[in-house]
Short mmCIF file of C-alpha atoms and ligand atoms in Angstrom, two decimals:
data_model
loop_
_atom_site.label_atom_id
_atom_site.label_comp_id
_atom_site.label_asym_id
_atom_site.label_seq_id
_atom_site.Cartn_x
_atom_site.Cartn_y
_atom_site.Cartn_z
CA UNK A 1375 79.31 133.22 112.81
CA UNK A 1376 79.38 129.52 112.06
CA UNK A 1377 82.64 128.96 113.98
CA UNK A 1378 81.21 129.91 117.32
CA UNK A 1379 77.52 128.73 116.76
CA UNK A 1380 76.26 125.36 117.82
CA UNK A 1381 74.60 125.02 114.41
CA UNK A 1382 76.38 125.11 111.10
CA UNK A 1383 75.45 125.35 107.42
CA UNK A 1384 71.79 125.54 106.76
CA UNK A 1385 70.98 125.72 110.55
CA UNK A 1386 73.24 128.70 111.09
CA UNK A 1387 71.85 130.44 107.95
CA UNK A 1388 68.36 129.65 109.08
CA UNK A 1389 69.02 131.34 112.50
CA UNK A 1390 70.22 134.44 110.66
CA UNK A 1391 67.21 134.44 108.41
CA UNK A 1392 64.73 133.99 111.37
CA UNK A 1393 66.34 136.95 113.30
CA UNK A 1394 66.22 139.27 110.22
CA UNK A 1395 62.54 138.44 109.61
CA UNK A 1396 61.23 138.28 113.20
CA UNK A 1397 63.64 140.60 115.17
CA UNK A 1398 64.14 143.51 112.88
CA UNK A 1399 65.56 146.46 114.83
CA UNK A 1400 65.92 144.30 117.98
CA UNK A 1401 69.25 142.58 117.57
CA UNK A 1402 72.90 143.72 117.73
CA UNK A 1403 75.01 142.88 114.72
CA UNK A 1404 78.65 142.06 115.49
CA UNK A 1405 80.86 141.86 112.40
CA UNK A 1406 84.21 140.22 112.53
CA UNK A 1407 86.58 140.37 109.62
CA UNK A 1408 87.22 142.70 106.61
CA UNK A 1409 84.74 142.84 103.76
CA UNK A 1410 86.28 142.46 100.25
CA UNK A 1411 84.64 144.66 97.65
CA UNK A 1412 86.70 143.86 94.47
CA UNK A 1413 84.98 141.75 91.76
CA UNK A 1414 81.56 142.16 93.42
CA UNK A 1415 82.81 140.92 96.76
CA UNK A 1416 83.45 137.38 95.61
CA UNK A 1417 86.64 136.94 97.59
CA UNK A 1418 84.64 136.25 100.80
CA UNK A 1419 81.42 134.25 100.47
CA UNK A 1420 79.35 132.52 103.19
CA UNK A 1421 76.49 130.22 102.32
CA UNK A 1422 76.75 131.13 98.68
CA UNK A 1423 76.53 134.90 99.33
CA UNK A 1424 79.21 137.53 99.46
CA UNK A 1425 80.04 139.05 102.86
CA UNK A 1426 79.41 142.51 101.22
CA UNK A 1427 75.80 141.43 100.34
CA UNK A 1428 75.27 140.01 103.76
CA UNK A 1429 76.38 143.03 105.82
CA UNK A 1430 74.39 145.35 103.55
CA UNK A 1431 71.27 143.31 104.33
CA UNK A 1432 71.95 142.65 108.02
CA UNK A 1433 73.39 145.85 109.52
CA UNK A 1434 70.76 148.36 108.44
CA UNK A 1435 68.18 146.12 110.21
CA UNK A 1436 70.09 145.88 113.40
CA UNK A 1437 69.46 148.05 116.55
CA UNK A 1438 73.26 148.60 116.70
CA UNK A 1439 76.30 147.41 114.83
CA UNK A 1440 79.67 146.60 116.25
CA UNK A 1441 82.83 146.21 114.15
CA UNK A 1442 84.84 143.70 116.17
CA UNK A 1443 88.65 143.83 115.61
CA UNK A 1444 90.98 145.75 113.36
CA UNK A 1445 89.69 144.08 110.09
CA UNK A 1446 86.07 144.84 110.68
CA UNK A 1447 86.93 148.51 111.66
CA UNK A 1448 89.18 149.61 108.75
CA UNK A 1449 90.13 146.48 106.72
CA UNK A 1450 93.02 145.59 109.05
CA UNK A 1451 95.69 143.21 107.72
CA UNK A 1452 93.41 142.19 104.81
CA UNK A 1453 92.88 145.77 103.82
CA UNK A 1454 96.50 146.81 104.18
CA UNK A 1455 98.30 148.09 101.01
CA UNK A 1456 98.33 146.79 98.27
CA UNK A 1457 94.89 145.30 99.28
CA UNK A 1458 94.23 143.18 96.21
CA UNK A 1459 90.65 142.32 97.17
CA UNK A 1460 89.82 146.02 98.06
CA UNK A 1461 88.78 144.88 101.54
CA UNK A 1462 87.13 147.58 103.80
CA UNK A 1463 85.71 147.88 107.21
CA UNK A 1464 81.99 147.88 108.10
CA UNK A 1465 81.45 151.67 107.95
CA UNK A 1466 82.77 151.72 104.35
CA UNK A 1467 80.97 148.58 103.28
CA UNK A 1468 77.62 149.91 104.63
CA UNK A 1469 77.80 153.69 104.36
CA UNK A 1470 75.45 155.73 106.49
CA UNK A 1471 74.83 153.41 109.48
CA UNK A 1472 76.22 154.04 112.91
CA UNK A 1473 78.98 151.68 113.87
CA UNK A 1474 80.91 151.22 117.07
CA UNK A 1475 84.52 150.30 116.23
CA UNK A 1476 86.20 147.90 118.62
CA UNK A 1477 89.68 147.95 117.29
CA UNK A 1478 92.50 145.66 118.40
CA UNK A 1479 94.20 142.78 116.77
CA UNK A 1480 92.54 140.67 118.02
CA UNK A 1481 89.64 142.47 119.62
CA UNK A 1482 89.73 142.40 123.42
CA UNK A 1483 87.09 140.05 124.92
CA UNK A 1484 86.79 142.09 128.14
CA UNK A 1485 86.00 145.29 126.22
CA UNK A 1486 83.48 143.41 123.97
CA UNK A 1487 81.69 142.11 127.05
CA UNK A 1488 81.75 145.56 128.61
CA UNK A 1489 80.32 147.12 125.38
CA UNK A 1490 77.45 144.60 125.25
CA UNK A 1491 76.71 144.93 128.90
CA UNK A 1492 76.51 148.74 128.62
CA UNK A 1493 74.11 148.32 125.70
CA UNK A 1494 71.87 145.84 127.68
CA UNK A 1495 71.96 147.99 130.84
CA UNK A 1496 71.33 151.42 129.23
CA UNK A 1497 69.73 150.70 125.83
CA UNK A 1498 72.43 152.69 124.01
CA UNK A 1499 76.04 152.52 123.13
CA UNK A 1500 78.58 154.34 125.40
CA UNK A 1501 80.42 157.61 124.44
CA UNK A 1502 82.79 157.24 121.47
CA UNK A 1503 85.86 159.12 120.34
CA UNK A 1504 86.40 160.55 116.85
CA UNK A 1505 87.20 157.07 115.42
CA UNK A 1506 84.03 155.67 116.75
CA UNK A 1507 85.84 153.72 119.51
CA UNK A 1508 84.40 153.46 123.01
CA UNK A 1509 85.99 156.17 125.23
CA UNK A 1510 86.01 153.77 128.21
CA UNK A 1511 88.80 151.84 126.39
CA UNK A 1512 90.56 154.79 124.65
CA UNK A 1513 90.56 157.75 127.02
CA UNK A 1514 94.23 157.27 128.11
CA UNK A 1515 97.60 156.79 126.41
CA UNK A 1516 99.16 153.41 126.92
CA UNK A 1517 102.40 155.29 127.95
CA UNK A 1518 100.39 156.89 130.91
CA UNK A 1519 99.32 153.49 132.24
CA UNK A 1520 102.48 151.51 131.69
CA UNK A 1521 104.31 149.69 134.36
CA UNK A 1522 107.60 150.52 132.68
CA UNK A 1523 106.92 154.26 132.75
CA UNK A 1524 109.27 154.84 135.69
CA UNK A 1525 112.14 153.45 133.53
CA UNK A 1526 111.20 155.84 130.75
CA UNK A 1527 111.16 158.81 133.01
CA UNK A 1528 114.64 157.79 134.40
CA UNK A 1529 116.12 157.18 130.99
CA UNK A 1530 116.49 153.49 131.38
CA UNK A 1531 115.88 151.93 127.90
CA UNK A 1532 116.26 148.53 126.31
CA UNK A 1533 118.84 149.00 123.50
CA UNK A 1534 118.89 145.45 122.09
CA UNK A 1535 116.58 142.35 122.35
CA UNK A 1536 117.87 140.21 125.18
CA UNK A 1537 120.26 142.81 126.75
CA UNK A 1538 120.51 143.43 130.42
CA UNK A 1539 117.92 146.21 130.35
CA UNK A 1540 115.45 143.92 128.58
CA UNK A 1541 115.96 141.29 131.30
CA UNK A 1542 115.29 143.92 133.94
CA UNK A 1543 111.99 145.14 132.37
CA UNK A 1544 113.24 148.51 131.27
CA UNK A 1545 111.36 150.85 128.87
CA UNK A 1546 110.94 149.58 125.24
CA UNK A 1547 110.64 153.06 123.55
CA UNK A 1548 113.95 152.68 121.66
CA UNK A 1549 112.73 149.29 120.48
CA UNK A 1550 109.81 150.96 118.74
CA UNK A 1551 107.18 150.85 121.43
CA UNK A 1552 104.08 152.92 120.26
CA UNK A 1553 102.72 153.40 123.80
CA UNK A 1554 103.37 157.18 123.82
CA UNK A 1555 101.00 157.76 120.82
CA UNK A 1556 98.51 154.95 121.22
CA UNK A 1557 95.34 154.94 123.34
CA UNK A 1558 93.97 151.70 124.81
CA UNK A 1559 93.19 150.12 128.08
CA UNK A 1560 95.19 146.99 127.53
CA UNK A 1561 97.58 147.69 130.43
CA UNK A 1562 94.62 147.34 132.85
CA UNK A 1563 92.24 144.87 131.37
CA UNK A 1564 95.12 142.88 129.79
CA UNK A 1565 94.59 139.52 127.86
CA UNK A 1566 93.93 135.93 128.66
CA UNK A 1567 92.03 136.55 131.85
CA UNK A 1568 94.39 139.44 132.79
CA UNK A 1569 97.51 137.24 132.48
CA UNK A 1570 99.60 139.75 130.52
CA UNK A 1571 99.76 142.38 127.79
CA UNK A 1572 102.43 143.06 125.11
CA UNK A 1573 104.66 145.40 127.08
CA UNK A 1574 104.53 143.07 130.14
CA UNK A 1575 105.62 140.37 127.73
CA UNK A 1576 108.67 142.40 126.73
CA UNK A 1577 107.76 143.23 123.20
CA UNK A 1578 106.46 146.78 123.10
CA UNK A 1579 103.21 148.12 121.72
CA UNK A 1580 102.54 148.08 117.98
CA UNK A 1581 99.35 150.16 118.36
CA UNK A 1582 97.06 147.39 117.37
CA UNK A 1583 93.99 149.31 118.34
CA UNK A 1584 94.93 152.43 116.35
CA UNK A 1585 93.54 153.38 112.86
CA UNK A 1586 95.19 151.44 109.94
CA UNK A 1587 98.07 150.30 112.18
CA UNK A 1588 99.09 147.59 109.71
CA UNK A 1589 100.15 150.32 107.31
FE1 SF4 B 2786 105.91 154.05 127.30
FE2 SF4 B 2786 106.31 151.82 125.86
FE3 SF4 B 2786 108.14 152.60 127.58
FE4 SF4 B 2786 105.87 151.69 128.48
S1 SF4 B 2786 107.48 150.55 127.38
S2 SF4 B 2786 106.82 153.43 129.26
S3 SF4 B 2786 104.43 152.42 126.92
S4 SF4 B 2786 107.52 153.77 125.76
FE1 F3S B 2787 97.73 146.24 121.18
FE2 F3S B 2787 99.72 147.86 121.93
FE3 F3S B 2787 97.91 146.99 123.66
S1 F3S B 2787 99.92 146.21 120.56
S2 F3S B 2787 97.27 145.04 122.94
S3 F3S B 2787 97.50 148.39 121.94
S4 F3S B 2787 100.03 147.25 124.05
#
């Protein structure tokens, strides 16, 4: 990923090439972003090659593959209807390989670190749910971990953005909060070094770590 590597251009491509040739079966592939498949994949190219071509070479040679974020999981925003580039996630771009799906838009850095640490400590990926997401992050409903839950149970709901209930931190269910149907650990791991999470920020959950949430 040239954005986060010290090297760029030929040096970054050279690092990839060296790992593929010398470390086959001994590296973890982390894929970020959707993979366009229309017109031979030409809508995303890196170093003169299509992303489709790259993942199909790299992922089968990896010890494990992680799809990081909503786009790498199921196409995300890029793959939402009408999806003009026919963008897909990793498991559809490279059929047949095992993929761990770290959903979220964006992916959560704490969960990524936990996933990689688990792999390094135990030599295998953690238990997954039916969507291929780690259970440690998806075992519980957001609703069951939410700090506004007491307001839900007591029937205290925000009815309009900026009303008195909103100012008092009441439940956001009537404003469209998806917490009762979405599973994720964002209420506990939070974002930006545990500063906050969407419901604490007063917006309600849009289920960003759920399957095809953009649609
Ligand atoms: Fe549930 Fe959302 Fe209300 Fe929290 S704000 S209690 S997640 S409906
Ligand atoms: Fe995403 Fe909803 Fe959590 S929008 S970060 S799953 S509160």
